[in-house]
Amino acid sequence: MRKVAVALGSNRYEIYVSSDLLAQAGRWLRTSGFSGKAVIITDPTVNNLYGEVLGQSLANEGFSVRTLLVPAGEEQKSLETAGRLYQELTDCGAERATPILALGGGVIGDLGGFVAATYMRGVPLVQVPTTLLSQVDSSIGGKVAVDHGQLKNKIGAFYQPELVIADTATLKTLPPEQLANGLAEVIKSAVIRDKEFFLFLEKNLDRVKSLDGEVLGEVVFRTAQIKAEVVAKDEKDAGLRNILNYGHTIGHAIESVSGFEMGHGQAVAIGMVAAARISNKMDLLDNDGRDRLKKIIQRAGLPTEVPDLEKEKVLQAMKHDKKTRQGKARFVLLHSIGSTLVTDGVSPALVEEVLSRHE
Ligand SMILES: NC(=O)c1ccc[n+]([C@@H]2O[C@H](COP(=O)([O-])OP(=O)(O)OC[C@H]3O[C@@H](n4cnc5c(N)ncnc54)[C@H](O)[C@@H]3O)[C@@H](O)[C@H]2O)c1
Ligand SMILES: [Zn+2]
């Protein structure tokens, strides 16, 4: 088993990465000093696949386990669902020391994390991510949230887990579009921080797509390492953490124009290609870097262009983004593969140009 440390002062914790870890979760919780009740929050799909092995591992160590089910889907990341979970936690006698295990993708991680952060002012949280996106991104860094009206992810907290258990064997049951969705964040992490990892992905992408266990393990480990390093240097999102938003300025606008029908990874993929074109036009990134990024995104099964009809709406959405200052959005750009800069100095005309011309 490989471990990534997230070094956040008093909140230091570890991400365990390997295949077949679920069966050991109970032992780790017991040796960390937990006993008595444990609550699993999950959705029915994930529960059918992995609920039993996780529950059994906890029961084997003497925990009395309750599983709280939430239907799959972003719309469950709501105050209403959180309210229902508080009630169910109360009904099953969950106490201040009762750990909550969030078993599932980013929706369950964000919602379960939000509930753990707020129930009785905070109970211990263990993230057990089962999608590629949640193993490499959402379970790391402590952002927990629900959506509320137009406020996507904006009702939340920074709340770090006790432990993250990333069992890479669970990725074998992921539908291909979910794998691609997570790959967008994997490619993003390589391109902002680690040229060598980018070369690794170019070489091994087909093995990732065929769910080769060894390569998946390496991909999750290295991407988790990059995110852990960045958040450890900037826990509360005041500076360096910005670079994790590579591809997200335009990506968020696309997501919102699509009414969140398009997956986050798909939208970010288009945003990454556009940001590489902007970087190239501003004489930062060379043609080779720009073209290689586009190529690997295509190979991952991700889109690279905004659908024609949507371009005007995407530009409008960017103007209304809260992060926009005087009509200019904050962009993360590339100097080269593995190296970034953050700037407010991208003209709206250039954004329009790269969204309109495919190259
Ligand atoms: N907190 C953060 O820092 C952060 C970062 C990025 C994204 N997010 C959030 O993450 C969410 C998206 O997460 P996601 O992409 O994991 O999607 P998701 O949580 O909606 O999961 C996608 C689907 O995959 C299914 N599933 C999960 N694991 C499976 C498995 N092993 N096998 C088969 N099916 C499985 C689920 O039932 C669900 O239907 C969004 O709400 C987003 O806002 C949070
Ligand atoms: Zn993202």
Short mmCIF file of C-alpha atoms and ligand atoms in Angstrom, two decimals:
data_model
loop_
_atom_site.label_atom_id
_atom_site.label_comp_id
_atom_site.label_asym_id
_atom_site.label_seq_id
_atom_site.Cartn_x
_atom_site.Cartn_y
_atom_site.Cartn_z
CA MET A 1 0.00 0.00 0.00
CA ARG A 2 1.22 3.52 -0.80
CA LYS A 3 0.51 6.52 1.39
CA VAL A 4 0.31 10.21 0.54
CA ALA A 5 0.61 12.53 3.52
CA VAL A 6 -1.47 15.69 3.55
CA ALA A 7 0.58 17.92 5.82
CA LEU A 8 -1.85 20.47 7.24
CA GLY A 9 -0.36 21.27 10.63
CA SER A 10 -2.61 19.85 13.32
CA ASN A 11 -4.89 18.42 10.63
CA ARG A 12 -2.30 16.12 9.17
CA TYR A 13 -3.78 12.98 7.62
CA GLU A 14 -3.01 10.31 5.08
CA ILE A 15 -4.41 9.04 1.82
CA TYR A 16 -4.02 5.29 1.46
CA VAL A 17 -3.80 4.21 -2.19
CA SER A 18 -3.92 0.60 -3.33
CA SER A 19 -6.28 -2.07 -4.55
CA ASP A 20 -8.46 -4.04 -2.16
CA LEU A 21 -8.31 -1.67 0.80
CA LEU A 22 -11.99 -1.66 1.77
CA ALA A 23 -11.68 -4.89 3.72
CA GLN A 24 -9.06 -3.31 5.98
CA ALA A 25 -10.94 -0.13 6.85
CA GLY A 26 -12.33 -1.52 10.11
CA ARG A 27 -8.90 -2.37 11.42
CA TRP A 28 -7.53 1.09 10.65
CA LEU A 29 -10.45 2.77 12.38
CA ARG A 30 -10.02 0.62 15.46
CA THR A 31 -6.27 1.20 15.64
CA SER A 32 -6.94 4.94 15.26
CA GLY A 33 -8.88 4.76 18.50
CA PHE A 34 -12.47 4.54 17.24
CA SER A 35 -15.01 2.06 18.61
CA GLY A 36 -18.74 1.66 19.03
CA LYS A 37 -20.92 2.99 16.25
CA ALA A 38 -19.90 3.80 12.69
CA VAL A 39 -22.09 5.30 9.97
CA ILE A 40 -21.65 4.76 6.23
CA ILE A 41 -23.19 7.33 3.88
CA THR A 42 -23.43 6.06 0.31
CA ASP A 43 -25.67 5.77 -2.75
CA PRO A 44 -27.51 2.60 -3.84
CA THR A 45 -25.20 1.86 -6.80
CA VAL A 46 -22.06 2.03 -4.71
CA ASN A 47 -23.74 0.31 -1.80
CA ASN A 48 -24.64 -2.68 -3.99
CA LEU A 49 -21.07 -2.94 -5.19
CA TYR A 50 -19.01 -2.14 -2.09
CA GLY A 51 -21.29 -1.56 0.90
CA GLU A 52 -21.07 -5.08 2.15
CA VAL A 53 -17.30 -5.45 2.12
CA LEU A 54 -16.85 -2.12 3.91
CA GLY A 55 -19.64 -2.81 6.40
CA GLN A 56 -18.31 -6.29 7.12
CA SER A 57 -14.80 -4.99 7.70
CA LEU A 58 -16.18 -2.58 10.32
CA ALA A 59 -18.39 -5.24 11.91
CA ASN A 60 -15.43 -7.63 12.15
CA GLU A 61 -13.68 -5.08 14.36
CA GLY A 62 -16.67 -4.77 16.66
CA PHE A 63 -18.32 -1.66 15.19
CA SER A 64 -22.08 -1.46 15.08
CA VAL A 65 -22.68 -0.20 11.57
CA ARG A 66 -25.53 1.86 10.14
CA THR A 67 -25.75 2.62 6.42
CA LEU A 68 -27.59 5.76 5.31
CA LEU A 69 -28.57 5.74 1.63
CA VAL A 70 -28.80 8.81 -0.58
CA PRO A 71 -29.97 8.50 -4.21
CA ALA A 72 -27.17 9.11 -6.74
CA GLY A 73 -26.98 12.52 -8.41
CA GLU A 74 -25.77 16.10 -7.95
CA GLU A 75 -29.27 17.26 -6.90
CA GLN A 76 -28.78 15.35 -3.63
CA LYS A 77 -26.03 17.77 -2.63
CA SER A 78 -28.65 19.90 -0.91
CA LEU A 79 -29.55 21.30 2.48
CA GLU A 80 -32.69 19.22 2.29
CA THR A 81 -30.78 15.94 2.00
CA ALA A 82 -28.36 17.11 4.70
CA GLY A 83 -31.37 17.78 6.92
CA ARG A 84 -32.70 14.30 6.38
CA LEU A 85 -29.29 12.81 7.19
CA TYR A 86 -29.05 14.81 10.46
CA GLN A 87 -32.38 13.30 11.45
CA GLU A 88 -31.27 9.78 10.58
CA LEU A 89 -28.03 10.27 12.47
CA THR A 90 -29.99 11.36 15.52
CA ASP A 91 -32.39 8.41 15.13
CA CYS A 92 -29.55 5.90 15.11
CA GLY A 93 -27.88 7.51 18.10
CA ALA A 94 -24.79 8.87 16.38
CA GLU A 95 -22.62 10.79 18.86
CA ARG A 96 -19.74 13.28 18.73
CA ALA A 97 -17.22 10.43 18.43
CA THR A 98 -19.12 8.38 15.83
CA PRO A 99 -17.15 8.29 12.57
CA ILE A 100 -18.93 8.92 9.28
CA LEU A 101 -17.55 7.07 6.27
CA ALA A 102 -18.44 8.73 2.94
CA LEU A 103 -18.40 5.82 0.46
CA GLY A 104 -18.85 6.93 -3.15
CA GLY A 105 -18.02 9.62 -5.68
CA GLY A 106 -17.59 13.35 -5.17
CA VAL A 107 -21.29 13.93 -4.54
CA ILE A 108 -21.30 11.57 -1.55
CA GLY A 109 -17.90 12.89 -0.41
CA ASP A 110 -19.01 16.54 -0.49
CA LEU A 111 -22.42 15.86 1.06
CA GLY A 112 -21.22 13.30 3.62
CA GLY A 113 -18.31 15.60 4.45
CA PHE A 114 -20.64 18.57 4.91
CA VAL A 115 -22.87 16.55 7.23
CA ALA A 116 -19.84 15.30 9.19
CA ALA A 117 -18.53 18.86 9.49
CA THR A 118 -21.79 20.20 10.88
CA TYR A 119 -23.55 17.41 12.79
CA MET A 120 -22.88 18.16 16.47
CA ARG A 121 -20.31 20.77 15.29
CA GLY A 122 -18.24 18.08 13.66
CA VAL A 123 -17.80 14.33 13.90
CA PRO A 124 -14.85 12.30 12.55
CA LEU A 125 -14.91 11.89 8.77
CA VAL A 126 -13.34 9.12 6.69
CA GLN A 127 -13.44 9.59 2.94
CA VAL A 128 -13.76 6.36 0.96
CA PRO A 129 -13.77 7.64 -2.64
CA THR A 130 -14.84 5.22 -5.38
CA THR A 131 -14.64 7.33 -8.59
CA LEU A 132 -11.41 8.41 -10.25
CA LEU A 133 -12.42 12.04 -9.77
CA SER A 134 -13.05 11.61 -6.06
CA GLN A 135 -9.85 9.59 -5.49
CA VAL A 136 -7.60 12.19 -7.13
CA ASP A 137 -9.46 15.39 -6.43
CA SER A 138 -12.60 15.87 -4.34
CA SER A 139 -11.63 13.71 -1.33
CA ILE A 140 -8.38 15.66 -0.87
CA GLY A 141 -8.17 19.16 0.50
CA GLY A 142 -11.08 19.34 2.87
CA LYS A 143 -13.61 21.31 0.83
CA VAL A 144 -17.04 19.97 1.76
CA ALA A 145 -20.24 21.54 0.50
CA VAL A 146 -23.80 21.40 -0.73
CA ASP A 147 -25.41 23.39 -3.52
CA HIS A 148 -28.16 25.93 -2.86
CA GLY A 149 -30.04 27.60 -5.68
CA GLN A 150 -27.45 29.31 -7.87
CA LEU A 151 -24.79 28.73 -5.22
CA LYS A 152 -23.00 25.64 -6.47
CA ASN A 153 -20.63 24.29 -3.81
CA LYS A 154 -20.95 27.55 -1.94
CA ILE A 155 -22.57 26.41 1.31
CA GLY A 156 -19.78 24.55 2.95
CA ALA A 157 -16.67 24.40 5.06
CA PHE A 158 -13.06 23.38 5.13
CA TYR A 159 -13.20 20.12 7.05
CA GLN A 160 -10.35 17.66 6.82
CA PRO A 161 -10.96 13.90 7.10
CA GLU A 162 -9.21 11.59 9.54
CA LEU A 163 -8.18 9.37 6.67
CA VAL A 164 -8.79 8.89 2.94
CA ILE A 165 -9.05 5.29 1.73
CA ALA A 166 -8.65 5.20 -2.07
CA ASP A 167 -9.25 1.60 -3.09
CA THR A 168 -8.23 1.59 -6.75
CA ALA A 169 -9.91 -1.77 -7.38
CA THR A 170 -13.26 0.02 -7.10
CA LEU A 171 -12.44 1.92 -10.31
CA LYS A 172 -12.91 -1.27 -12.31
CA THR A 173 -16.69 -0.91 -12.19
CA LEU A 174 -16.72 2.74 -13.29
CA PRO A 175 -18.59 3.53 -16.52
CA PRO A 176 -16.15 4.84 -19.21
CA GLU A 177 -17.56 8.40 -19.13
CA GLN A 178 -16.89 8.56 -15.38
CA LEU A 179 -13.34 7.40 -15.94
CA ALA A 180 -12.87 10.10 -18.60
CA ASN A 181 -14.38 12.66 -16.23
CA GLY A 182 -11.70 11.88 -13.64
CA LEU A 183 -8.97 11.73 -16.26
CA ALA A 184 -9.53 15.42 -17.01
CA GLU A 185 -8.37 16.27 -13.47
CA VAL A 186 -5.50 13.79 -13.76
CA ILE A 187 -4.27 15.43 -16.96
CA LYS A 188 -4.76 18.86 -15.37
CA SER A 189 -2.59 17.93 -12.39
CA ALA A 190 0.20 16.69 -14.64
CA VAL A 191 0.09 19.70 -16.92
CA ILE A 192 0.23 22.28 -14.10
CA ARG A 193 2.91 20.67 -12.00
CA ASP A 194 4.69 17.59 -13.31
CA LYS A 195 6.08 17.20 -16.81
CA GLU A 196 7.42 13.73 -16.09
CA PHE A 197 3.95 12.56 -15.07
CA PHE A 198 2.56 14.05 -18.27
CA LEU A 199 5.04 11.92 -20.23
CA PHE A 200 3.94 8.91 -18.19
CA LEU A 201 0.32 9.58 -19.14
CA GLU A 202 1.20 9.95 -22.83
CA LYS A 203 2.89 6.59 -22.66
CA ASN A 204 0.32 4.73 -20.56
CA LEU A 205 -3.05 6.25 -21.36
CA ASP A 206 -4.31 3.17 -23.15
CA ARG A 207 -3.50 1.05 -20.11
CA VAL A 208 -5.46 3.49 -17.94
CA LYS A 209 -8.44 3.20 -20.25
CA SER A 210 -8.29 -0.58 -20.16
CA LEU A 211 -8.29 -0.32 -16.33
CA ASP A 212 -4.87 -1.87 -15.85
CA GLY A 213 -4.56 -2.08 -12.06
CA GLU A 214 -0.89 -1.21 -11.82
CA VAL A 215 -1.16 1.89 -13.99
CA LEU A 216 -4.38 3.05 -12.28
CA GLY A 217 -2.62 2.78 -8.92
CA GLU A 218 0.26 4.91 -10.19
CA VAL A 219 -2.10 7.49 -11.69
CA VAL A 220 -4.14 7.86 -8.49
CA PHE A 221 -1.01 8.00 -6.33
CA ARG A 222 0.78 10.65 -8.38
CA THR A 223 -2.29 12.83 -8.90
CA ALA A 224 -3.18 12.63 -5.20
CA GLN A 225 0.41 13.60 -4.39
CA ILE A 226 0.17 16.72 -6.55
CA LYS A 227 -3.12 17.83 -5.02
CA ALA A 228 -1.89 17.06 -1.49
CA GLU A 229 1.25 19.10 -2.02
CA VAL A 230 -0.65 22.09 -3.37
CA VAL A 231 -3.32 22.13 -0.65
CA ALA A 232 -0.74 21.64 2.09
CA LYS A 233 0.91 24.87 0.96
CA ASP A 234 -2.41 26.74 0.76
CA GLU A 235 -5.07 25.09 2.93
CA LYS A 236 -7.63 27.92 2.81
CA ASP A 237 -7.34 28.67 -0.91
CA ALA A 238 -5.54 32.01 -0.67
CA GLY A 239 -2.92 31.63 -3.40
CA LEU A 240 -1.18 28.56 -4.80
CA ARG A 241 -4.40 26.54 -4.81
CA ASN A 242 -5.44 28.76 -7.73
CA ILE A 243 -3.35 26.67 -10.10
CA LEU A 244 -5.71 23.73 -9.53
CA ASN A 245 -8.22 25.83 -11.45
CA TYR A 246 -6.36 25.37 -14.71
CA GLY A 247 -9.05 24.91 -17.38
CA HIS A 248 -11.76 25.81 -14.88
CA THR A 249 -12.34 29.49 -15.78
CA ILE A 250 -13.89 28.59 -19.12
CA GLY A 251 -14.84 25.11 -17.83
CA HIS A 252 -17.15 26.51 -15.15
CA ALA A 253 -18.85 28.78 -17.69
CA ILE A 254 -19.46 25.81 -20.01
CA GLU A 255 -20.79 23.70 -17.14
CA SER A 256 -23.22 26.38 -16.12
CA VAL A 257 -24.38 27.09 -19.71
CA SER A 258 -25.10 23.38 -20.11
CA GLY A 259 -27.29 23.54 -17.00
CA PHE A 260 -24.79 21.08 -15.43
CA GLU A 261 -25.77 18.50 -18.04
CA MET A 262 -22.17 18.32 -19.21
CA GLY A 263 -19.82 16.55 -16.78
CA HIS A 264 -17.33 18.68 -14.87
CA GLY A 265 -14.36 16.83 -16.39
CA GLN A 266 -15.74 17.24 -19.91
CA ALA A 267 -16.19 20.98 -19.39
CA VAL A 268 -12.74 21.35 -17.83
CA ALA A 269 -11.22 19.45 -20.78
CA ILE A 270 -12.57 22.07 -23.19
CA GLY A 271 -11.38 24.79 -20.80
CA MET A 272 -7.88 23.30 -20.67
CA VAL A 273 -7.56 23.27 -24.46
CA ALA A 274 -8.80 26.87 -24.64
CA ALA A 275 -6.38 27.99 -21.90
CA ALA A 276 -3.52 26.31 -23.77
CA ARG A 277 -4.47 28.23 -26.92
CA ILE A 278 -4.58 31.48 -24.95
CA SER A 279 -1.16 30.67 -23.48
CA ASN A 280 0.15 30.01 -26.98
CA LYS A 281 -1.28 33.25 -28.40
CA MET A 282 0.31 35.18 -25.55
CA ASP A 283 3.71 33.68 -26.47
CA LEU A 284 3.98 31.62 -23.34
CA LEU A 285 3.37 28.01 -24.42
CA ASP A 286 4.90 26.67 -27.64
CA ASN A 287 2.88 24.94 -30.36
CA ASP A 288 4.18 21.52 -29.37
CA GLY A 289 2.91 21.89 -25.77
CA ARG A 290 -0.47 23.16 -26.97
CA ASP A 291 -0.88 20.31 -29.46
CA ARG A 292 0.22 17.58 -27.08
CA LEU A 293 -2.26 18.69 -24.45
CA LYS A 294 -5.09 18.63 -26.96
CA LYS A 295 -4.03 15.21 -28.21
CA ILE A 296 -3.99 13.55 -24.80
CA ILE A 297 -7.37 15.07 -23.94
CA GLN A 298 -8.79 13.60 -27.15
CA ARG A 299 -7.23 10.23 -26.44
CA ALA A 300 -8.83 10.26 -22.99
CA GLY A 301 -12.22 10.42 -24.70
CA LEU A 302 -12.85 14.03 -23.69
CA PRO A 303 -14.16 16.91 -25.81
CA THR A 304 -11.90 19.78 -26.90
CA GLU A 305 -14.29 22.33 -28.45
CA VAL A 306 -17.31 24.25 -27.20
CA PRO A 307 -20.37 23.28 -29.26
CA ASP A 308 -20.90 26.07 -31.84
CA LEU A 309 -24.28 27.19 -30.60
CA GLU A 310 -23.05 27.70 -27.07
CA LYS A 311 -20.09 30.01 -27.64
CA GLU A 312 -21.94 33.30 -27.16
CA LYS A 313 -23.58 32.00 -23.98
CA VAL A 314 -20.26 30.81 -22.61
CA LEU A 315 -18.74 34.26 -23.11
CA GLN A 316 -21.74 35.84 -21.40
CA ALA A 317 -21.49 33.42 -18.48
CA MET A 318 -17.83 34.30 -18.02
CA LYS A 319 -18.70 37.99 -17.79
CA HIS A 320 -21.10 37.23 -14.99
CA ASP A 321 -18.73 35.01 -13.07
CA LYS A 322 -18.08 36.38 -9.57
CA LYS A 323 -14.37 35.93 -10.04
CA THR A 324 -14.37 38.32 -12.99
CA ARG A 325 -12.79 41.69 -12.26
CA GLN A 326 -13.57 44.59 -14.60
CA GLY A 327 -14.67 42.20 -17.32
CA LYS A 328 -11.49 40.15 -17.04
CA ALA A 329 -11.53 36.66 -15.65
CA ARG A 330 -8.63 35.21 -13.68
CA PHE A 331 -6.83 32.63 -15.77
CA VAL A 332 -4.27 29.99 -15.04
CA LEU A 333 -2.00 29.79 -18.09
CA LEU A 334 0.89 27.54 -19.06
CA HIS A 335 4.51 28.57 -19.61
CA SER A 336 5.21 25.01 -20.61
CA ILE A 337 3.88 21.59 -19.69
CA GLY A 338 4.41 21.39 -15.92
CA SER A 339 4.67 25.14 -15.29
CA THR A 340 1.94 27.76 -14.80
CA LEU A 341 1.24 31.39 -14.17
CA VAL A 342 -1.91 33.07 -12.87
CA THR A 343 -3.08 36.30 -14.49
CA ASP A 344 -6.02 38.69 -14.81
CA GLY A 345 -4.49 40.00 -18.02
CA VAL A 346 -6.31 37.94 -20.64
CA SER A 347 -8.44 40.15 -22.89
CA PRO A 348 -12.05 39.08 -23.50
CA ALA A 349 -11.31 39.42 -27.24
CA LEU A 350 -8.64 36.74 -27.00
CA VAL A 351 -11.00 34.42 -25.12
CA GLU A 352 -13.55 34.91 -27.86
CA GLU A 353 -10.95 34.25 -30.52
CA VAL A 354 -9.77 30.94 -29.08
CA LEU A 355 -13.32 29.75 -28.54
CA SER A 356 -14.17 30.51 -32.18
CA ARG A 357 -11.16 29.16 -34.02
CA HIS A 358 -10.29 25.48 -33.80
CA GLU A 359 -6.62 24.73 -34.12
N1 LIG B 1 -14.61 18.94 -2.75
C1 LIG B 1 -13.86 19.17 -3.80
O1 LIG B 1 -12.76 19.67 -3.68
C2 LIG B 1 -14.39 18.79 -5.15
C3 LIG B 1 -13.52 18.77 -6.25
C4 LIG B 1 -14.03 18.35 -7.48
C5 LIG B 1 -15.35 17.96 -7.60
N2 LIG B 1 -16.17 17.99 -6.50
C6 LIG B 1 -17.57 17.55 -6.59
O2 LIG B 1 -17.58 16.17 -6.94
C7 LIG B 1 -18.83 15.87 -7.54
C8 LIG B 1 -18.61 14.96 -8.73
O3 LIG B 1 -18.08 13.75 -8.27
P1 LIG B 1 -17.96 12.45 -9.20
O4 LIG B 1 -17.43 12.86 -10.51
O5 LIG B 1 -17.23 11.44 -8.41
O6 LIG B 1 -19.47 12.05 -9.48
P2 LIG B 1 -20.59 11.33 -8.58
O7 LIG B 1 -20.27 11.42 -7.16
O8 LIG B 1 -21.88 11.89 -9.04
O9 LIG B 1 -20.48 9.82 -9.03
C9 LIG B 1 -20.79 9.50 -10.36
C10 LIG B 1 -21.62 8.24 -10.48
O10 LIG B 1 -20.77 7.11 -10.36
C11 LIG B 1 -21.37 6.11 -9.52
N3 LIG B 1 -20.26 5.40 -8.91
C12 LIG B 1 -19.42 5.83 -7.94
N4 LIG B 1 -18.43 4.96 -7.73
C13 LIG B 1 -18.64 3.93 -8.59
C14 LIG B 1 -17.94 2.72 -8.86
N5 LIG B 1 -16.79 2.44 -8.22
N6 LIG B 1 -18.42 1.90 -9.80
C15 LIG B 1 -19.57 2.22 -10.50
N7 LIG B 1 -20.25 3.35 -10.30
C16 LIG B 1 -19.80 4.20 -9.35
C17 LIG B 1 -22.23 6.88 -8.57
O11 LIG B 1 -23.28 6.10 -8.11
C18 LIG B 1 -22.73 8.05 -9.43
O12 LIG B 1 -23.87 7.68 -10.12
C19 LIG B 1 -19.49 17.21 -7.89
O13 LIG B 1 -20.54 17.44 -7.00
C20 LIG B 1 -18.37 18.21 -7.67
O14 LIG B 1 -18.85 19.47 -7.26
C21 LIG B 1 -15.70 18.39 -5.29
ZN ZN B 2 -12.29 20.38 -11.20
#
